[in-house]
mmCIF file with all atom_site columns, C-alpha atoms in Angstrom:
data_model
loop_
_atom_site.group_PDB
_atom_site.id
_atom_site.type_symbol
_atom_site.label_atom_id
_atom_site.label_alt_id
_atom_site.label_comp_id
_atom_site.label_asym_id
_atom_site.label_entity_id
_atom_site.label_seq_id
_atom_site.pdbx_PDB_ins_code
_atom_site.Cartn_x
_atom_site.Cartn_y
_atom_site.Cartn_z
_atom_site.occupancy
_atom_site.B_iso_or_equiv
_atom_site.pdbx_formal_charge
_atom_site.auth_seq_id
_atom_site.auth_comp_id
_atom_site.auth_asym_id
_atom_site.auth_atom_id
_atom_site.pdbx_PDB_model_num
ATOM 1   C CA . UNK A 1 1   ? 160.933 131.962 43.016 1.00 0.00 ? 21  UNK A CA 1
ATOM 2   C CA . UNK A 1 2   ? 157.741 131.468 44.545 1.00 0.00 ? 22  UNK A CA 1
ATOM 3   C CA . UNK A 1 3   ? 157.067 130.219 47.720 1.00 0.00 ? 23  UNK A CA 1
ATOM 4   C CA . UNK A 1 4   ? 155.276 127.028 46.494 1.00 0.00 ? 24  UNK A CA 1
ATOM 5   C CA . UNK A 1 5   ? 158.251 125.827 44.761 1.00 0.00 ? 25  UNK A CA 1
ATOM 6   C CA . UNK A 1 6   ? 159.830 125.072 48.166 1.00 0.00 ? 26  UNK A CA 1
ATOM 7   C CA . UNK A 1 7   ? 156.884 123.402 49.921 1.00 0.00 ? 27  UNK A CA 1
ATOM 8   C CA . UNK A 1 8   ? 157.047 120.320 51.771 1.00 0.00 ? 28  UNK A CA 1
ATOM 9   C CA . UNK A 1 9   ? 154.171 119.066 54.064 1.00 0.00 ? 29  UNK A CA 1
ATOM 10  C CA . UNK A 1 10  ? 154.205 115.266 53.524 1.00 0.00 ? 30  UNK A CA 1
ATOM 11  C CA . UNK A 1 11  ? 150.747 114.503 52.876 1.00 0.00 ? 31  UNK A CA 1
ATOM 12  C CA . UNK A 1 12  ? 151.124 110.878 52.511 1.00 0.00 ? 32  UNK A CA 1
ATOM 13  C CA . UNK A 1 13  ? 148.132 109.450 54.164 1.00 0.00 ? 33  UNK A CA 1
ATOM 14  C CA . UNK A 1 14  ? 146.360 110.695 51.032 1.00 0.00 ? 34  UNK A CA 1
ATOM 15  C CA . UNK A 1 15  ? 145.164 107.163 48.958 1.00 0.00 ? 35  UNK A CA 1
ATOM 16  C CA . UNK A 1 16  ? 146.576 106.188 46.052 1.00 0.00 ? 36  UNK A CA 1
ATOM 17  C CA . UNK A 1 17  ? 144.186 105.331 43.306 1.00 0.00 ? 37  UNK A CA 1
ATOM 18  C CA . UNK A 1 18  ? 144.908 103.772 39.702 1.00 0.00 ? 38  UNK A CA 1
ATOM 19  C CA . UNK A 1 19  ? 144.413 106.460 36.742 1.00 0.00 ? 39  UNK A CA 1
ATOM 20  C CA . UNK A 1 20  ? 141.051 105.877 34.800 1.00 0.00 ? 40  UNK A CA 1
ATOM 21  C CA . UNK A 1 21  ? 142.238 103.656 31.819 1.00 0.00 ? 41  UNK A CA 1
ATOM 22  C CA . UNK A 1 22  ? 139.222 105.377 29.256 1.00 0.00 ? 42  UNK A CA 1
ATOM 23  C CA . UNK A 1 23  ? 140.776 103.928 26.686 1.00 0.00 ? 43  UNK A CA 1
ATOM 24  C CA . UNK A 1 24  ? 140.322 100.382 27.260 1.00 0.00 ? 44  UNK A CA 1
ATOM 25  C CA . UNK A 1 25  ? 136.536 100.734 27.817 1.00 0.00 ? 45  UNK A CA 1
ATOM 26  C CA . UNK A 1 26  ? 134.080 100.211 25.249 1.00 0.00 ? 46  UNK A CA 1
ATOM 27  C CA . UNK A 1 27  ? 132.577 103.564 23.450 1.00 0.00 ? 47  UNK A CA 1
ATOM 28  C CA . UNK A 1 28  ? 129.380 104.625 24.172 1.00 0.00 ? 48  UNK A CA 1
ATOM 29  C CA . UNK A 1 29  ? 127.331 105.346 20.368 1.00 0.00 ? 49  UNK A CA 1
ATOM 30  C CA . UNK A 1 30  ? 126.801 108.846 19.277 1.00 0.00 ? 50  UNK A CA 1
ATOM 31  C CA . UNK A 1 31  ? 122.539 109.034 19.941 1.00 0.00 ? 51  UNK A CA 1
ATOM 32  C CA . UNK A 1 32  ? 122.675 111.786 17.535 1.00 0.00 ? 52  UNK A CA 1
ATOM 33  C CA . UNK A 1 33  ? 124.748 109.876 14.506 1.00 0.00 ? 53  UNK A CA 1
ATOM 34  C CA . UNK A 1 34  ? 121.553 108.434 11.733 1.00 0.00 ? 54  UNK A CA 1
ATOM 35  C CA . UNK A 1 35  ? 121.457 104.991 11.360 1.00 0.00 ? 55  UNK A CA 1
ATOM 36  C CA . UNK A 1 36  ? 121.256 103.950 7.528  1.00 0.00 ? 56  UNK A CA 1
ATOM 37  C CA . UNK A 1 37  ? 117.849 102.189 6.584  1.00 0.00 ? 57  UNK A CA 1
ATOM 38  C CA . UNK A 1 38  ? 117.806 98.846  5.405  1.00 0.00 ? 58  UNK A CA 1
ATOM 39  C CA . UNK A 1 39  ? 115.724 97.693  2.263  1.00 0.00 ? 59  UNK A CA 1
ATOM 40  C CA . UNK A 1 40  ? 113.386 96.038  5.070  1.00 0.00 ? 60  UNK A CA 1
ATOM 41  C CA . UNK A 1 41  ? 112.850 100.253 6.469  1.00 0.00 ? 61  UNK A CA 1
ATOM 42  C CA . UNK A 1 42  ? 114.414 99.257  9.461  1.00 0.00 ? 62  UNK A CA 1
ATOM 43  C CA . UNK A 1 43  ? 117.452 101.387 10.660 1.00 0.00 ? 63  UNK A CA 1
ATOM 44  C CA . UNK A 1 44  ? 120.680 99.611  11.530 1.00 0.00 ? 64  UNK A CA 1
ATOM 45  C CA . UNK A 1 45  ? 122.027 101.828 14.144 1.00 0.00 ? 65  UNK A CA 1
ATOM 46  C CA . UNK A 1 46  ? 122.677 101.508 17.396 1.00 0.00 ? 66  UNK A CA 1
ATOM 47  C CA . UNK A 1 47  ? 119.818 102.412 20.105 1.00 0.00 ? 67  UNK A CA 1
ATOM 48  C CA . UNK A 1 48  ? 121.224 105.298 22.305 1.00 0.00 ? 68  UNK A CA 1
ATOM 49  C CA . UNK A 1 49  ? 123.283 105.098 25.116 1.00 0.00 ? 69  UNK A CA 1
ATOM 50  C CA . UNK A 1 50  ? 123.621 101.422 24.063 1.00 0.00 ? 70  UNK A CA 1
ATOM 51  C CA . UNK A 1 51  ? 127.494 99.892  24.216 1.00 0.00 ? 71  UNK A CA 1
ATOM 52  C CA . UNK A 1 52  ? 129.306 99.618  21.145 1.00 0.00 ? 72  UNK A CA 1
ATOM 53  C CA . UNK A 1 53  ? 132.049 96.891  20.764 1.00 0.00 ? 73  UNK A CA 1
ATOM 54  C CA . UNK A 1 54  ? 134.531 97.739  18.708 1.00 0.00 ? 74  UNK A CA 1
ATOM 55  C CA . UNK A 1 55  ? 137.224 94.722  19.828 1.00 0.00 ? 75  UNK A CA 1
ATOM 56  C CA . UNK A 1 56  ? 135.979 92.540  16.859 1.00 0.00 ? 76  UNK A CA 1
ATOM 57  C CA . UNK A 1 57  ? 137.117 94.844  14.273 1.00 0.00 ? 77  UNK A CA 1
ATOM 58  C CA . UNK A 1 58  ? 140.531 94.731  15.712 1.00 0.00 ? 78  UNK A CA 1
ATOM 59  C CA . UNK A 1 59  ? 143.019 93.330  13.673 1.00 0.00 ? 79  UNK A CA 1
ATOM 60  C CA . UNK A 1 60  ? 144.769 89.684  15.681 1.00 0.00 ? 80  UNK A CA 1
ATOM 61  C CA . UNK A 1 61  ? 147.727 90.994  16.071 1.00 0.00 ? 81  UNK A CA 1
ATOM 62  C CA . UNK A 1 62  ? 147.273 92.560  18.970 1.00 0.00 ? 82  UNK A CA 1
ATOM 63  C CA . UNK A 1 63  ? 147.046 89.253  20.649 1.00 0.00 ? 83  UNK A CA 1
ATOM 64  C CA . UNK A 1 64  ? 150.364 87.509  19.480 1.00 0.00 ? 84  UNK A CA 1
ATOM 65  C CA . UNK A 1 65  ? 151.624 88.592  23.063 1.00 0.00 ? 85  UNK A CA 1
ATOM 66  C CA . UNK A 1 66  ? 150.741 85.776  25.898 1.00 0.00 ? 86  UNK A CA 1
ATOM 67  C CA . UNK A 1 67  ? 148.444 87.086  28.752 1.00 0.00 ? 87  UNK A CA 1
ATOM 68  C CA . UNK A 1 68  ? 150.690 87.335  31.913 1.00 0.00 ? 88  UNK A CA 1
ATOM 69  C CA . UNK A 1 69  ? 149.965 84.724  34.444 1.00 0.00 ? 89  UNK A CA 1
ATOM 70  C CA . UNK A 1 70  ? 147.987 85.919  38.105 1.00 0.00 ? 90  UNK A CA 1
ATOM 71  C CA . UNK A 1 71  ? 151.492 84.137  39.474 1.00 0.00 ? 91  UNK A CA 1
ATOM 72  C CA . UNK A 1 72  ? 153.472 86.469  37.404 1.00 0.00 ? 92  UNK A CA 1
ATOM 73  C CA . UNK A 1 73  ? 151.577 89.680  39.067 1.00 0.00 ? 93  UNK A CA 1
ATOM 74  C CA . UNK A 1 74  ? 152.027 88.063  42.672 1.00 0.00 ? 94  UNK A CA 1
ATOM 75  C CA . UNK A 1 75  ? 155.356 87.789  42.606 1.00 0.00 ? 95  UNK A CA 1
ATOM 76  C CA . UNK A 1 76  ? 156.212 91.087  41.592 1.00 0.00 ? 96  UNK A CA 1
ATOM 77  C CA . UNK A 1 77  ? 154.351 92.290  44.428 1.00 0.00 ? 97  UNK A CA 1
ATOM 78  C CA . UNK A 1 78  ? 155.934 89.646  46.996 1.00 0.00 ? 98  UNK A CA 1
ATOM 79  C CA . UNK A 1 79  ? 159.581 90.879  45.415 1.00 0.00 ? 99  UNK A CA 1
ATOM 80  C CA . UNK A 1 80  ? 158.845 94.713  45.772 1.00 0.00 ? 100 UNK A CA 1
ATOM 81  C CA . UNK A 1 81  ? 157.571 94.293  49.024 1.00 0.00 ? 101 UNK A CA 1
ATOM 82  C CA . UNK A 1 82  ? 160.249 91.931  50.185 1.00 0.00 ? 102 UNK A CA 1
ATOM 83  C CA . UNK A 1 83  ? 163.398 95.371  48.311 1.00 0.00 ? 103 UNK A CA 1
ATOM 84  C CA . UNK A 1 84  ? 160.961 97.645  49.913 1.00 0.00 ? 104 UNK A CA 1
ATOM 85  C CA . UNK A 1 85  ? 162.254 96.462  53.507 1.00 0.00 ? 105 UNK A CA 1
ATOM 86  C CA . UNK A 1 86  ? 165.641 96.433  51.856 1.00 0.00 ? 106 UNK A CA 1
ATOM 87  C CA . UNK A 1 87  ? 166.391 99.061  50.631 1.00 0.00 ? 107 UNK A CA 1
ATOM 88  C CA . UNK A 1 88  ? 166.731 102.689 52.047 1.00 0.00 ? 108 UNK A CA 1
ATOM 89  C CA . UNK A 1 89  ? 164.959 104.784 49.900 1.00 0.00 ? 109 UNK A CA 1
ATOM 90  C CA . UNK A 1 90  ? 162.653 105.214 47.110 1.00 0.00 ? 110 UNK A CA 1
ATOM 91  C CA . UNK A 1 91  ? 165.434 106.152 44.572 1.00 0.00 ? 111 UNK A CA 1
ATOM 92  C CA . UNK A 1 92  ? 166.793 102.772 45.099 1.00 0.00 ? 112 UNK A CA 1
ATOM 93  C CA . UNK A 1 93  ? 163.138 100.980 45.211 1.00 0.00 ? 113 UNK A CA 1
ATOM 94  C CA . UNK A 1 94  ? 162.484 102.517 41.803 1.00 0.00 ? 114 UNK A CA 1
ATOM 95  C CA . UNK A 1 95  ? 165.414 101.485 40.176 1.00 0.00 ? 115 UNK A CA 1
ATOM 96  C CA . UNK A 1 96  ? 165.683 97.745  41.087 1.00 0.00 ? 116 UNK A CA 1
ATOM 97  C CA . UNK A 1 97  ? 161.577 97.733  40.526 1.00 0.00 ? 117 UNK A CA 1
ATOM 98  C CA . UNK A 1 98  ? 160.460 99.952  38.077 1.00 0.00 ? 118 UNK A CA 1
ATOM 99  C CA . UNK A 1 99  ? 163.645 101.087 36.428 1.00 0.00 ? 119 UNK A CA 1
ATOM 100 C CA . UNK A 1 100 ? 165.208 99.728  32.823 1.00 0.00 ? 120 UNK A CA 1
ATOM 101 C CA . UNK A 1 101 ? 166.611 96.721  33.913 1.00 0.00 ? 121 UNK A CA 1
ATOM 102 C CA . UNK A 1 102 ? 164.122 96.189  37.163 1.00 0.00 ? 122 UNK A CA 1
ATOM 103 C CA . UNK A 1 103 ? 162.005 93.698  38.683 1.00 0.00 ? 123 UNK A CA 1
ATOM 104 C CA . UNK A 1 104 ? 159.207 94.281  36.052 1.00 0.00 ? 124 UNK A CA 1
ATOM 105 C CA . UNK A 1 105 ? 161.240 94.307  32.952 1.00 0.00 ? 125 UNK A CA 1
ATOM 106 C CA . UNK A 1 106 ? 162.515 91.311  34.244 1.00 0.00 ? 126 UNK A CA 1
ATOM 107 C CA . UNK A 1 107 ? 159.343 89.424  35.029 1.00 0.00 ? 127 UNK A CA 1
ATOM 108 C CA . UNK A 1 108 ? 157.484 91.164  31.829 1.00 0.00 ? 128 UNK A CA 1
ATOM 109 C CA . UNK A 1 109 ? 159.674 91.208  29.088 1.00 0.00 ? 129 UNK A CA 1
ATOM 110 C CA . UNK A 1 110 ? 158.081 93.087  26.239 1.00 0.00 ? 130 UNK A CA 1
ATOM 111 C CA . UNK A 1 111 ? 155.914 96.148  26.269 1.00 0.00 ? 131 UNK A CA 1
ATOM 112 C CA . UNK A 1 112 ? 152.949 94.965  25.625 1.00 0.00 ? 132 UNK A CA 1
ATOM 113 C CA . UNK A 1 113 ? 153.404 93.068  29.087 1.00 0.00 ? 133 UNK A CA 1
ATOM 114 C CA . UNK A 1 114 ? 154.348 95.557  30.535 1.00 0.00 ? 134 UNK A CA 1
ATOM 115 C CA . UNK A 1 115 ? 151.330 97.491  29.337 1.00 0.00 ? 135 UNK A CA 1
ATOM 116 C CA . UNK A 1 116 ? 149.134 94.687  30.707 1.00 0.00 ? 136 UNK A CA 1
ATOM 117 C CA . UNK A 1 117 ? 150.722 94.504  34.522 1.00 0.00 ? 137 UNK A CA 1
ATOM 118 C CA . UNK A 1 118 ? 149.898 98.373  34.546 1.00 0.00 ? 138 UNK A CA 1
ATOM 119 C CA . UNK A 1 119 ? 146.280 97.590  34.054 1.00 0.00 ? 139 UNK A CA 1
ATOM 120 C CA . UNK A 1 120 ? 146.422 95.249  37.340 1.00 0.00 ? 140 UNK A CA 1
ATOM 121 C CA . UNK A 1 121 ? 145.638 95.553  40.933 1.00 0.00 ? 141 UNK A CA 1
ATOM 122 C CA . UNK A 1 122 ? 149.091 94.313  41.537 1.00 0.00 ? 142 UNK A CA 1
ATOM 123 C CA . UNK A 1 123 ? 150.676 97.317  39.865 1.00 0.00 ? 143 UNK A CA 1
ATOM 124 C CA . UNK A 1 124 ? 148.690 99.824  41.934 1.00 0.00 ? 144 UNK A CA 1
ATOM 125 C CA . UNK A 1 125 ? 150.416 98.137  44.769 1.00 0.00 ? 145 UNK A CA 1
ATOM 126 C CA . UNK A 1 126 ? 153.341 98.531  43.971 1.00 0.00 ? 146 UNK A CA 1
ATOM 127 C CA . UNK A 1 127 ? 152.639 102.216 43.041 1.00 0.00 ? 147 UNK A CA 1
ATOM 128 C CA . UNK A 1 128 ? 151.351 102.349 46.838 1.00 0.00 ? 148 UNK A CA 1
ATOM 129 C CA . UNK A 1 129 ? 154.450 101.037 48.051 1.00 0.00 ? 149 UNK A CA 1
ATOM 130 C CA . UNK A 1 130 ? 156.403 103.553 45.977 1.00 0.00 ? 150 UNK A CA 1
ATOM 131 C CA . UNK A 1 131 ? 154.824 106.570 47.500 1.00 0.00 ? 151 UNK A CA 1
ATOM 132 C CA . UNK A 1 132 ? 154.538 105.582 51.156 1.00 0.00 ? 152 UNK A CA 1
ATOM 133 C CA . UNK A 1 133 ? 158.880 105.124 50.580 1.00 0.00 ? 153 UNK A CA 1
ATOM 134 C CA . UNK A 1 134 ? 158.680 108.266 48.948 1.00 0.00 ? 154 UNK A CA 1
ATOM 135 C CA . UNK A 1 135 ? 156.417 109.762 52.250 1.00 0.00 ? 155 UNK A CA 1
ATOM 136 C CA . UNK A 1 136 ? 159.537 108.972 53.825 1.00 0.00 ? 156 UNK A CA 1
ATOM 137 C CA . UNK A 1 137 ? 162.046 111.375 55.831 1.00 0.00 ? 157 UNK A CA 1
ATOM 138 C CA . UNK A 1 138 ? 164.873 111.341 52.870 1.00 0.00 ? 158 UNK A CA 1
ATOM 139 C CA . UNK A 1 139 ? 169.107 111.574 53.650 1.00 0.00 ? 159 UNK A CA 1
ATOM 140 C CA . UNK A 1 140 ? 170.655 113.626 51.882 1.00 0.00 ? 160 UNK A CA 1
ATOM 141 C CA . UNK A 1 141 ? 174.215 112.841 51.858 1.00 0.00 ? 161 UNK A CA 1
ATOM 142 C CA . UNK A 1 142 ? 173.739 108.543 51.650 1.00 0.00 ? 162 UNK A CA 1
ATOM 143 C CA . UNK A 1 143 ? 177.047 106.891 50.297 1.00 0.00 ? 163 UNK A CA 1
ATOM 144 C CA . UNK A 1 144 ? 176.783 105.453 47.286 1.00 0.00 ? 164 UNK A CA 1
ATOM 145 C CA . UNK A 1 145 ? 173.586 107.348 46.414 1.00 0.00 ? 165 UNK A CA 1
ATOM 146 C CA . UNK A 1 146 ? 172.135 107.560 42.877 1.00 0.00 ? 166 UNK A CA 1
ATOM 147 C CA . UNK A 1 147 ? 173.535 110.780 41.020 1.00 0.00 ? 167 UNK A CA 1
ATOM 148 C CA . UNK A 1 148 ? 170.322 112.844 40.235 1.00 0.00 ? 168 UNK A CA 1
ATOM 149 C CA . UNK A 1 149 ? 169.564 114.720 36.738 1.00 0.00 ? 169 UNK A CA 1
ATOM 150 C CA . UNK A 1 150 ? 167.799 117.699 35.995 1.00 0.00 ? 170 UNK A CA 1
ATOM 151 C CA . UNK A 1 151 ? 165.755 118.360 33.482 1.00 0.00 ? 171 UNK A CA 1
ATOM 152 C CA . UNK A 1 152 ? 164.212 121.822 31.866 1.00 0.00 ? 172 UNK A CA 1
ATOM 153 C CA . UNK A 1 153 ? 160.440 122.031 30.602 1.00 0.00 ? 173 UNK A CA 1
ATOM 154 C CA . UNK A 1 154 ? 159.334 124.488 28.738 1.00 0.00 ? 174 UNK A CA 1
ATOM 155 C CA . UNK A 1 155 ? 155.790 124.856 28.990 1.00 0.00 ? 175 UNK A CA 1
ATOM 156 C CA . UNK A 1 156 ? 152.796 127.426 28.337 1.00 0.00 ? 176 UNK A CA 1
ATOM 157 C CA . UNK A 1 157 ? 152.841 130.058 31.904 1.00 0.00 ? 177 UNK A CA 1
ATOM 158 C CA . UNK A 1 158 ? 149.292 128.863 32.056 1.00 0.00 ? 178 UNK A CA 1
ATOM 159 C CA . UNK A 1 159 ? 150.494 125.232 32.234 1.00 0.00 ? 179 UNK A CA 1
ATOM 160 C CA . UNK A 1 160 ? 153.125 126.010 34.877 1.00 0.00 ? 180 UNK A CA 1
ATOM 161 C CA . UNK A 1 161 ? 150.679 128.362 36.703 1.00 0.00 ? 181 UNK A CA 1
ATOM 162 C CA . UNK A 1 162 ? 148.342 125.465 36.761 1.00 0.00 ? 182 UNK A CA 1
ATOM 163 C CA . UNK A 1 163 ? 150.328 123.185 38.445 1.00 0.00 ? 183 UNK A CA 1
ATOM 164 C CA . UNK A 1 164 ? 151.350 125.912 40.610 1.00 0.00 ? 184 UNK A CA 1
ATOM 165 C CA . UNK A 1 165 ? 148.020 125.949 41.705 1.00 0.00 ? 185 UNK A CA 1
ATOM 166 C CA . UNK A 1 166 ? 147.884 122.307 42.104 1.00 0.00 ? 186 UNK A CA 1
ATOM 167 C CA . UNK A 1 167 ? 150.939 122.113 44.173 1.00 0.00 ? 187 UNK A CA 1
ATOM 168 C CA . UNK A 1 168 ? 149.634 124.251 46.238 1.00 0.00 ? 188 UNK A CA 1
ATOM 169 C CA . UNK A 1 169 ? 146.164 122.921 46.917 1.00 0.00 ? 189 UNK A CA 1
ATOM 170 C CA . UNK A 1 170 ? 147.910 119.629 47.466 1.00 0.00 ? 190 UNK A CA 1
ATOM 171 C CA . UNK A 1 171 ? 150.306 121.202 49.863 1.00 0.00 ? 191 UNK A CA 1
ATOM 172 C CA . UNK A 1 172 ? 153.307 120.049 48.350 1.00 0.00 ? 192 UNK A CA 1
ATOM 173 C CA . UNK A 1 173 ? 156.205 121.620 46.280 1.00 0.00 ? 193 UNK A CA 1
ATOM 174 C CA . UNK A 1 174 ? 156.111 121.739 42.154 1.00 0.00 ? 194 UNK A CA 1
ATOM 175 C CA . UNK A 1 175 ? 159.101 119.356 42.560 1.00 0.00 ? 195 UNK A CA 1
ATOM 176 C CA . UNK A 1 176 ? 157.203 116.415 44.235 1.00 0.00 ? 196 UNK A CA 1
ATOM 177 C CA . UNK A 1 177 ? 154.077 117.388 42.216 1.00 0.00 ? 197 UNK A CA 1
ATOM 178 C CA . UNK A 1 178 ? 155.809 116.407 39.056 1.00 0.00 ? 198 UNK A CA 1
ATOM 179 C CA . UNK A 1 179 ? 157.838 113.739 39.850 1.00 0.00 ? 199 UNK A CA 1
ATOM 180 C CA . UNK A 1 180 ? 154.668 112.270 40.832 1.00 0.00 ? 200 UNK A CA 1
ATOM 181 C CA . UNK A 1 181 ? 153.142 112.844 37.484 1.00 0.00 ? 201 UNK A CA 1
ATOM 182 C CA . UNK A 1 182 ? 155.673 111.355 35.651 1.00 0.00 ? 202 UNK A CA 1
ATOM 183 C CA . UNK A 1 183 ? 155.790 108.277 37.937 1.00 0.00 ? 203 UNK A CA 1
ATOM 184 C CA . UNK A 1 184 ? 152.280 107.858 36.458 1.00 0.00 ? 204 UNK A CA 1
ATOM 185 C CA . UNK A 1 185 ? 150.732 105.270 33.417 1.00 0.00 ? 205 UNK A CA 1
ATOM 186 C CA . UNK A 1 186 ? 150.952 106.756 29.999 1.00 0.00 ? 206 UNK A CA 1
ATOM 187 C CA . UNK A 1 187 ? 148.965 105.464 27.113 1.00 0.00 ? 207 UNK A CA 1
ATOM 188 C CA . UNK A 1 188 ? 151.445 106.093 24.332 1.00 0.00 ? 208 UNK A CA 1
ATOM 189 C CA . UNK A 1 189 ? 148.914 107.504 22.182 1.00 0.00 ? 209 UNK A CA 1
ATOM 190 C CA . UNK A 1 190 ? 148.560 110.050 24.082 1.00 0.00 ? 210 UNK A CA 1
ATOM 191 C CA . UNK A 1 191 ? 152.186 111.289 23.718 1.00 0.00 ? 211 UNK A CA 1
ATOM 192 C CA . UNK A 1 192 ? 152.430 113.425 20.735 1.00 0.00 ? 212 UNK A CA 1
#
C-alpha cells in the first residue's frame, strides 16, 4: 500500500464551489459548419461565435414537473442547518439530509426536483455544510453508529494512479478523495 492511501491532513478551509453544469448552457455554433443558401443567396447559418438556442426544439414534456418554490430551497437550508447542530457527525447529517428517505426527498419528491434543487445556490450550501461536518475530528467507536460498506472498483492503473496523484496534491488520502467525488452532482447522461 502506498503511503497516500493513509493520508490525512484536513484541508478544510479549502472553498467549496458548485460543479460547472455545461450541460444546461446554451451551445456555442460550429463557425466552421456551411450554412445552406436560400433562393434569396443569402445563407441561413448562424454568424460565428453567435449563441444557439436549442430549448425551443425541446419536446414539452420536460416541463410537466412544477418549478420548486425559492421557499422550498430556504427551508431545506434552514432544516440542514438547524440537524447540522444536531447531530454528531456527517454520517448522520447525510442520511437524514441527503440520504433515500432525507430532508430533500422529502421536500422534492421526484427527480426531476431533485435535479432542479442541485442547480441552486441553496444546494451548494448544504454541500458546504456537509464538508465542514466532514472537516470534523470523527469518533470512532459512537453507539449506535451507522454500519459502513465497502465497495471494490475496478478501474484502468492509469485511472487509480491519477487519483493517486490527486490525493496527493490535495493532501488527503484516496479514501476521502473519493468519497468526495461521489458526494458530487451527476448528470445521468453522463453515466454509461
Amino acid at each position: 500500500m502506498s503511503k497516500a492511501a493513509f493520508k490525512d491532513k484536513q484541508l478544510s478551509s479549502q472553498p467549496l464551489k458548485p460543479r460547472p453544469r455545461y450541460y444546461n448552457e446554451p451551445h456555442l455554433s460550429s463557425s466552421t459548419t456551411p450554412g445552406i443558401v436560400t433562393e434569396s443567396g443569402h445563407s441561413n447559418s448562424p454568424k460565428p461565435q453567435e449563441l444557439v438556442d436549442y430549448s425551443k426544439n425541446w419536446s414539452v414534456s420536460h416541463n410537466k414537473t412544477p418549478q420548486i418554490t425559492l421557499d422550498q430551497r430556504r427551508e431545506a437550508v434552514t432544516q440542514a442547518l438547524r440537524l447540522s447542530r444536531a447531530v454528531r457527525d456527517w454520517e448522520a447529517f447525510f442520511k437524514q439530509v441527503m440520504g433515500v428517505d432525507g430532508l430533500i426527498y422529502h421536500l422534492f419528491p421526484t427527480a426531476d426536483q431533485r435535479r432542479q434543487f442541485e442547480t441552486t445556490s441553496e444546494y451548494v450550501e448544504i454541500q458546504h455544510i456537509l464538508a465542514e461536518m466532514r472537516g470534523r475530528p470523527q469518533k470512532r467507536n459512537l453507539v449506535n453508529r451507522e454500519k459502513t460498506k465497502m465497495i471494490t472498483v475496478r478501474l484502468p492503473e492509469s485511472l487509480h494512479a491519477a487519483l493517486m496523484q490527486e490525493a496527493n496534491d490535495l493532501n488527503t488520502s484516496m479514501n476521502k478523495l473519493c468519497i468526495s467525488k461521489l458526494l458530487q452532482i451527476i448528470d445521468k447522461d453522463l453515466v454509461q
